[in-house]
CSV table of C-alpha atoms in Angstrom, one decimal:
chain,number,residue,atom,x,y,z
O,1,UNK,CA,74.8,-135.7,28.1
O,2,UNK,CA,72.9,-138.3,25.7
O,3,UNK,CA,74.8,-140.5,23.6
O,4,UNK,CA,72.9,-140.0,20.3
O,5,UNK,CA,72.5,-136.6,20.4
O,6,UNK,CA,75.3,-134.4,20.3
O,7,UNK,CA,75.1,-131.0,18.0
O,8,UNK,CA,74.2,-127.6,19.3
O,9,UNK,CA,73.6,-124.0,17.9
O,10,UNK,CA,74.3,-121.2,20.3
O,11,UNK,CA,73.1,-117.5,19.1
O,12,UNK,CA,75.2,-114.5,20.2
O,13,UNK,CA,78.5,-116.6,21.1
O,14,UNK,CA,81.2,-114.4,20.1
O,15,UNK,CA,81.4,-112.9,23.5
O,16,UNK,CA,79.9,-112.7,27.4
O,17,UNK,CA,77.6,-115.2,28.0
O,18,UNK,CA,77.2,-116.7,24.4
O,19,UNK,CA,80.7,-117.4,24.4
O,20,UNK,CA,80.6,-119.2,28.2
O,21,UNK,CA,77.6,-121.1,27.3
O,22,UNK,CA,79.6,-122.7,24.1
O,23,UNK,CA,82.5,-123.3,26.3
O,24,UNK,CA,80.8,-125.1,28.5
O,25,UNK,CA,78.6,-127.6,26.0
O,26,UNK,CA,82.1,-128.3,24.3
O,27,UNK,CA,83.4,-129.4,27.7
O,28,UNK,CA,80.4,-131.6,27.9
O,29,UNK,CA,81.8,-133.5,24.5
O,30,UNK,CA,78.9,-131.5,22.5
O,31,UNK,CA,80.0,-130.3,18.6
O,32,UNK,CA,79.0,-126.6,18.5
O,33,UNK,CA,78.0,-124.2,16.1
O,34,UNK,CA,78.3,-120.9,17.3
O,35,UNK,CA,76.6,-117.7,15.7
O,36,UNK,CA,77.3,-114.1,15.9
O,37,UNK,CA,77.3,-110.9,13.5
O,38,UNK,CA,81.3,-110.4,15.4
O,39,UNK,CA,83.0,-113.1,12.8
O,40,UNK,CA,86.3,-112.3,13.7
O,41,UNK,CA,85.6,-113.1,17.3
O,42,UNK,CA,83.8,-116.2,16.8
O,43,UNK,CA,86.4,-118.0,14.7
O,44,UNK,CA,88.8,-117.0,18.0
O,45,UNK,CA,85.5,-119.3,19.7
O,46,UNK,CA,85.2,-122.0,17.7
O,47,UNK,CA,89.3,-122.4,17.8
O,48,UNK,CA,88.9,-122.8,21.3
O,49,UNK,CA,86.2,-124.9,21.2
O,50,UNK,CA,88.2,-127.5,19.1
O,51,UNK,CA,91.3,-127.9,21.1
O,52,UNK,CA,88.3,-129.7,24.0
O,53,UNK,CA,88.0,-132.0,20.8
O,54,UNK,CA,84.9,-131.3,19.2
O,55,UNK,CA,83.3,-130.2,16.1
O,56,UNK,CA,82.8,-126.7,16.0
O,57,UNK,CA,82.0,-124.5,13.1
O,58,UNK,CA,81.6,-120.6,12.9
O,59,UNK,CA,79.0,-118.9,11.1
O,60,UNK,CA,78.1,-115.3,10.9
O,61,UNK,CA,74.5,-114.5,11.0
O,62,UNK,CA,71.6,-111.5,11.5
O,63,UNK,CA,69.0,-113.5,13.4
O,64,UNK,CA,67.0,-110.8,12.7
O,65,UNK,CA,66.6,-111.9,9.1
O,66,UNK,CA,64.9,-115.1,7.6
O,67,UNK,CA,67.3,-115.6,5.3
O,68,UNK,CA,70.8,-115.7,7.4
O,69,UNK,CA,68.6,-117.6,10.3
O,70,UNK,CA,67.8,-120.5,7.5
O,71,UNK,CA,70.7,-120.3,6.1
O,72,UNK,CA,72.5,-121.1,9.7
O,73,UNK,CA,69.9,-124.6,10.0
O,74,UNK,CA,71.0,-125.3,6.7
O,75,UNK,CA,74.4,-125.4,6.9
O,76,UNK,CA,74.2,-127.4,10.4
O,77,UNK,CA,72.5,-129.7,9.1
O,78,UNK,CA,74.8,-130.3,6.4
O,79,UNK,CA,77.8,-130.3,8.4
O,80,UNK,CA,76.7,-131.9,11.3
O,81,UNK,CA,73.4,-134.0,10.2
O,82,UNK,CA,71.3,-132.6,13.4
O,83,UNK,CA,70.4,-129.7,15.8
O,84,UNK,CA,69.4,-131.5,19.2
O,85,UNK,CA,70.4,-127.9,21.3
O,86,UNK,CA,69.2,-124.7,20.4
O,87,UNK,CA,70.4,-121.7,22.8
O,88,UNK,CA,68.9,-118.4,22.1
O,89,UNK,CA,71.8,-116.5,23.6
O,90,UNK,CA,71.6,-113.1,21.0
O,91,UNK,CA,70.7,-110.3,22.4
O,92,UNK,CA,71.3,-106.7,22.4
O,93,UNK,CA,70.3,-103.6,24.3
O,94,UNK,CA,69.7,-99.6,23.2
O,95,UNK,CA,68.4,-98.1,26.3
O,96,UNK,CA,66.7,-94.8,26.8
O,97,UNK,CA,63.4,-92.9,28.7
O,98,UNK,CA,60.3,-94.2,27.1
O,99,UNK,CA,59.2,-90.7,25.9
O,100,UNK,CA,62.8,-90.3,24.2
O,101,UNK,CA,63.0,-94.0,22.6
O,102,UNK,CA,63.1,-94.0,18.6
O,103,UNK,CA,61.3,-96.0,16.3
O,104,UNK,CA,65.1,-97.6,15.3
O,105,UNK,CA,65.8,-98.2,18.9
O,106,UNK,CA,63.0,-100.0,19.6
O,107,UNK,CA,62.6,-102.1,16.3
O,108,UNK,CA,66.6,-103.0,16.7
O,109,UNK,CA,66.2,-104.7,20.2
O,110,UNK,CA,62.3,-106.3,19.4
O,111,UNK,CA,63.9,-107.6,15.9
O,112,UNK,CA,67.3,-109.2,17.7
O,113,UNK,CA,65.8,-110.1,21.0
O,114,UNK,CA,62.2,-111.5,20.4
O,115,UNK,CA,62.2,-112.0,16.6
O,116,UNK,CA,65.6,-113.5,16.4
O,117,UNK,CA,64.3,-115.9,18.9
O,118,UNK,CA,61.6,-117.3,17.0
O,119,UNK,CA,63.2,-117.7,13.9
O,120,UNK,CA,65.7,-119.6,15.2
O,121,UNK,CA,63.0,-121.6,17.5
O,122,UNK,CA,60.8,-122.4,14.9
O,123,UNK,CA,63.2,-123.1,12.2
O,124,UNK,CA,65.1,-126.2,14.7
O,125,UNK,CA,61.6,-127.1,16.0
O,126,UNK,CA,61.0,-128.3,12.2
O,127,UNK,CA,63.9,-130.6,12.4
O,128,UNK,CA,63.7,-131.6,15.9
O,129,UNK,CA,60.1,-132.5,15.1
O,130,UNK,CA,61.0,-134.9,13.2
O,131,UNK,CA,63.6,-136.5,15.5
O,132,UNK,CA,61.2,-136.4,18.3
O,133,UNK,CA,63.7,-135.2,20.2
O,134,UNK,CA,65.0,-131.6,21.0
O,135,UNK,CA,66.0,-129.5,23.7
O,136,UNK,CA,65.3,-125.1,23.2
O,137,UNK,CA,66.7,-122.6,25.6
O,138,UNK,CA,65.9,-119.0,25.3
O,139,UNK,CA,67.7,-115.8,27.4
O,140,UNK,CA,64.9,-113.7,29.0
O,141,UNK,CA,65.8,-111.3,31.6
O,142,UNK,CA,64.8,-110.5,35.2
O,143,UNK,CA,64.0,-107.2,33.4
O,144,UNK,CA,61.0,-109.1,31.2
O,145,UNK,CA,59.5,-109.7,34.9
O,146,UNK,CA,60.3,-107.1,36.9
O,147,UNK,CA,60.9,-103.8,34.3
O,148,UNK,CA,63.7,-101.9,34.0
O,149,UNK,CA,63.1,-97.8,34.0
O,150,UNK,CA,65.5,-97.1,30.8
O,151,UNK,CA,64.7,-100.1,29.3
O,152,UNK,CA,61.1,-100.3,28.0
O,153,UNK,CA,62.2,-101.9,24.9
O,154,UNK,CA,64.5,-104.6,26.6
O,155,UNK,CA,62.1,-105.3,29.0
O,156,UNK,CA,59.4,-105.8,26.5
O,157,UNK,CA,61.5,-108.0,24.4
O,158,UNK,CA,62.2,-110.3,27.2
O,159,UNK,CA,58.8,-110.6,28.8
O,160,UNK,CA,57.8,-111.7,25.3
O,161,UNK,CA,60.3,-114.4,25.4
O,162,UNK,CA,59.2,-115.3,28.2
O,163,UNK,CA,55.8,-115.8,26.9
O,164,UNK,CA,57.3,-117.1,23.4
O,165,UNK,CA,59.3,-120.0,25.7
O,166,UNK,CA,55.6,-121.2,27.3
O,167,UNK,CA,53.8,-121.3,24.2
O,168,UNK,CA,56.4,-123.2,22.3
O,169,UNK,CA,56.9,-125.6,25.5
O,170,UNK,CA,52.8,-126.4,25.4
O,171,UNK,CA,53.3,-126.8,21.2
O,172,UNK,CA,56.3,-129.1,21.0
O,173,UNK,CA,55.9,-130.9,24.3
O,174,UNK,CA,54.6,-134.1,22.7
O,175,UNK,CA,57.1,-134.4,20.2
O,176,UNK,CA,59.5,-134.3,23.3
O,177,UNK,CA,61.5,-131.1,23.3
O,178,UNK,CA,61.4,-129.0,25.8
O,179,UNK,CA,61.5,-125.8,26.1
O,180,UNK,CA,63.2,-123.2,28.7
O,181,UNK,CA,63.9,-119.6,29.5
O,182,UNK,CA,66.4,-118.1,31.9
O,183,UNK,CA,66.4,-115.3,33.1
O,184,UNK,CA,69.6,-113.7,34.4
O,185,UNK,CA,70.4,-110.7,36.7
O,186,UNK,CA,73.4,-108.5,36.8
O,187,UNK,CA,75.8,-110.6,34.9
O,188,UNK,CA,79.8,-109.4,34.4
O,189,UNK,CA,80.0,-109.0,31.1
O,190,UNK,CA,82.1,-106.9,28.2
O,191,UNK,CA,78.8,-105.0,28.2
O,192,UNK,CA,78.1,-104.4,32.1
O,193,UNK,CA,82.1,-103.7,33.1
O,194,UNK,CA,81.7,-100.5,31.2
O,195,UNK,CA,79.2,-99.0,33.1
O,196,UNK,CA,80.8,-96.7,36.1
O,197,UNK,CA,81.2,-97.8,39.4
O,198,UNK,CA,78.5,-96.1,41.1
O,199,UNK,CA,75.9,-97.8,38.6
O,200,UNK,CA,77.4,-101.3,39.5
O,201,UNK,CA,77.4,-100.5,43.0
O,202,UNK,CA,74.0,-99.6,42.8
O,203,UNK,CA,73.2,-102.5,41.0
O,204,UNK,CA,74.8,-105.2,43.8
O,205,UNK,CA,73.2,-103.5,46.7
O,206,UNK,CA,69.8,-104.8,45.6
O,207,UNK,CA,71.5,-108.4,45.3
O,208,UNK,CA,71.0,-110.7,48.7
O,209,UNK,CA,74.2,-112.9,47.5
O,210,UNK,CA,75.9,-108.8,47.6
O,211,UNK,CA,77.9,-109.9,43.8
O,212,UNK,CA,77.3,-109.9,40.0
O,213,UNK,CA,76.8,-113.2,38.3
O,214,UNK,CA,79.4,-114.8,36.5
O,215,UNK,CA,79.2,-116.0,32.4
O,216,UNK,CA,79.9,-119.5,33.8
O,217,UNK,CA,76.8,-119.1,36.6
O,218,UNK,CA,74.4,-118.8,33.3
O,219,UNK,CA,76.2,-121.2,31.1
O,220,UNK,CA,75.9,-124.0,34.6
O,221,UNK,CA,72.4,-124.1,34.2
O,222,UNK,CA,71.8,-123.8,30.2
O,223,UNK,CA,74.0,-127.4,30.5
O,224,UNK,CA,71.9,-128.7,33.3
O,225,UNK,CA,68.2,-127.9,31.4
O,226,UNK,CA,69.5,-129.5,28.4
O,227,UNK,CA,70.9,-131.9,30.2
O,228,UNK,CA,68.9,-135.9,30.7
O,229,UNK,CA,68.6,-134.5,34.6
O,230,UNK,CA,65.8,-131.7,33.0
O,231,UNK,CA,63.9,-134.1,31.2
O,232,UNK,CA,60.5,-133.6,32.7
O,233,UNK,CA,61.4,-129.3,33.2
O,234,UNK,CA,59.6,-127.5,30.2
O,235,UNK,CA,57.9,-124.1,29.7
O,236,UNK,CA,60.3,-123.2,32.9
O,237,UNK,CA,61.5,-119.7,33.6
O,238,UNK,CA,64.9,-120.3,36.2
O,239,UNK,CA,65.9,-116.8,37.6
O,240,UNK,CA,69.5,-117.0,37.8
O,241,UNK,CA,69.9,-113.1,39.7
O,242,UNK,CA,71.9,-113.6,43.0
O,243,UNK,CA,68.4,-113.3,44.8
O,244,UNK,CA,67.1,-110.3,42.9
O,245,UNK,CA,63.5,-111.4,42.6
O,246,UNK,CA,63.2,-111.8,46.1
């Protein structure tokens, strides 16, 4: 990793991915702060993330809202002086038919997803600015490229971070932050073990490498694209799906 820049924020860590991705910045000698609304769970996260031997500090927060998404910078900043890494982890999912969906339903996945995103993106792309130096990735989905019947609010909130990650890569490119999306496929997760065994079946046929993703598989290449090796890869989408855009 670099040797002057060494603080990272990662959205949604308390569990799954979020929680992987953290683990594996720590191991890379990178002080963390890790956000969730699951406060109990993330102070088990940042425990862990100290016995590697770095700074890591837990703080609950709705990235939905201004107000806890400012408050987050804030208190990074005071604690750890910078935000160099910004992983936009959070997200959440409320499926149903389009012609069933609520209002609530959609609202709660565009306001976590898609929202959340860019008020954590634009509120470290006002201190990275004035570093010169920054490094933004964002979760999309292979269901914001492909659709997902069930899913027309996920899906919409993950093509638009998509398009939110492109836009903010041609903005902050000359102030040299980058800015990347990835864009998993069937991960193993808390979330995905709890659907039944013919859905995950069903799921794996479609996939060339015939297996889910692991965590660890997403949090690999979140370390590599904020890594010095990625320094010329911005306003990239990296499918990370086993094959499943094929």
């Amino acid at each position: 990793m670099y040797e002057d820049h060494k603080n990272a924020i990662v959205t949604g860590a308390a569990r799954g991915i979020g929680k992987a991705i953290a683990k594996k910045l720590a191991s890379s000698g990178l002080n963390v702060v890790v956000t969730d609304v699951l406060y109990d769970e993330l102070q088990v996260v940042a425990a862990e993330l100290e016995e590697t031997g770095v700074k890591a500090l837990a703080l609950k927060a709705d990235i939905s809202k201004k107000e806890d998404v400012d408050n987050l910078i804030k208190t990074t900043l005071e604690q750890f002086g910078t935000v160099d890494f910004l992983v936009n982890n959070a997200g959440i999912t409320r499926d149903n038919l389009t012609v069933r969906m609520s209002e609530e339903q959609w609202d709660m996945v565009l306001n976590i997803n898609l929202k959340g995103t860019f008020l954590c993106s634009q509120a470290v792309a006002k201190e990275m600015m004035k570093k010169r130096f920054g490094r933004i990735v964002n979760m999309a989905s292979v269901s914001g490229i492909l659709g997902t019947a069930g899913q027309v609010n996920y899906a919409s909130s993950k093509a638009g971070v998509i398009a939110l990650t492109k836009t903010f890569a041609r903005e902050l490119g000359k102030r040299n932050i980058t800015v990347n999306a990835i864009a998993p496929g069937f991960i193993m997760t808390e979330m995905t073990e709890q659907l039944p065994e013919k859905v995950r079946a069903a799921y794996i046929e479609n996939i060339p490498l015939n297996r889910p993703g692991s965590p660890e598989d997403i949090a690999a290449v979140v370390s590599f694209l904020i890594s010095p090796s990625a320094s010329y890869i911005t306003g990239t989408v990296i499918n990370v799906s086993g094959g499943l855009l094929i």
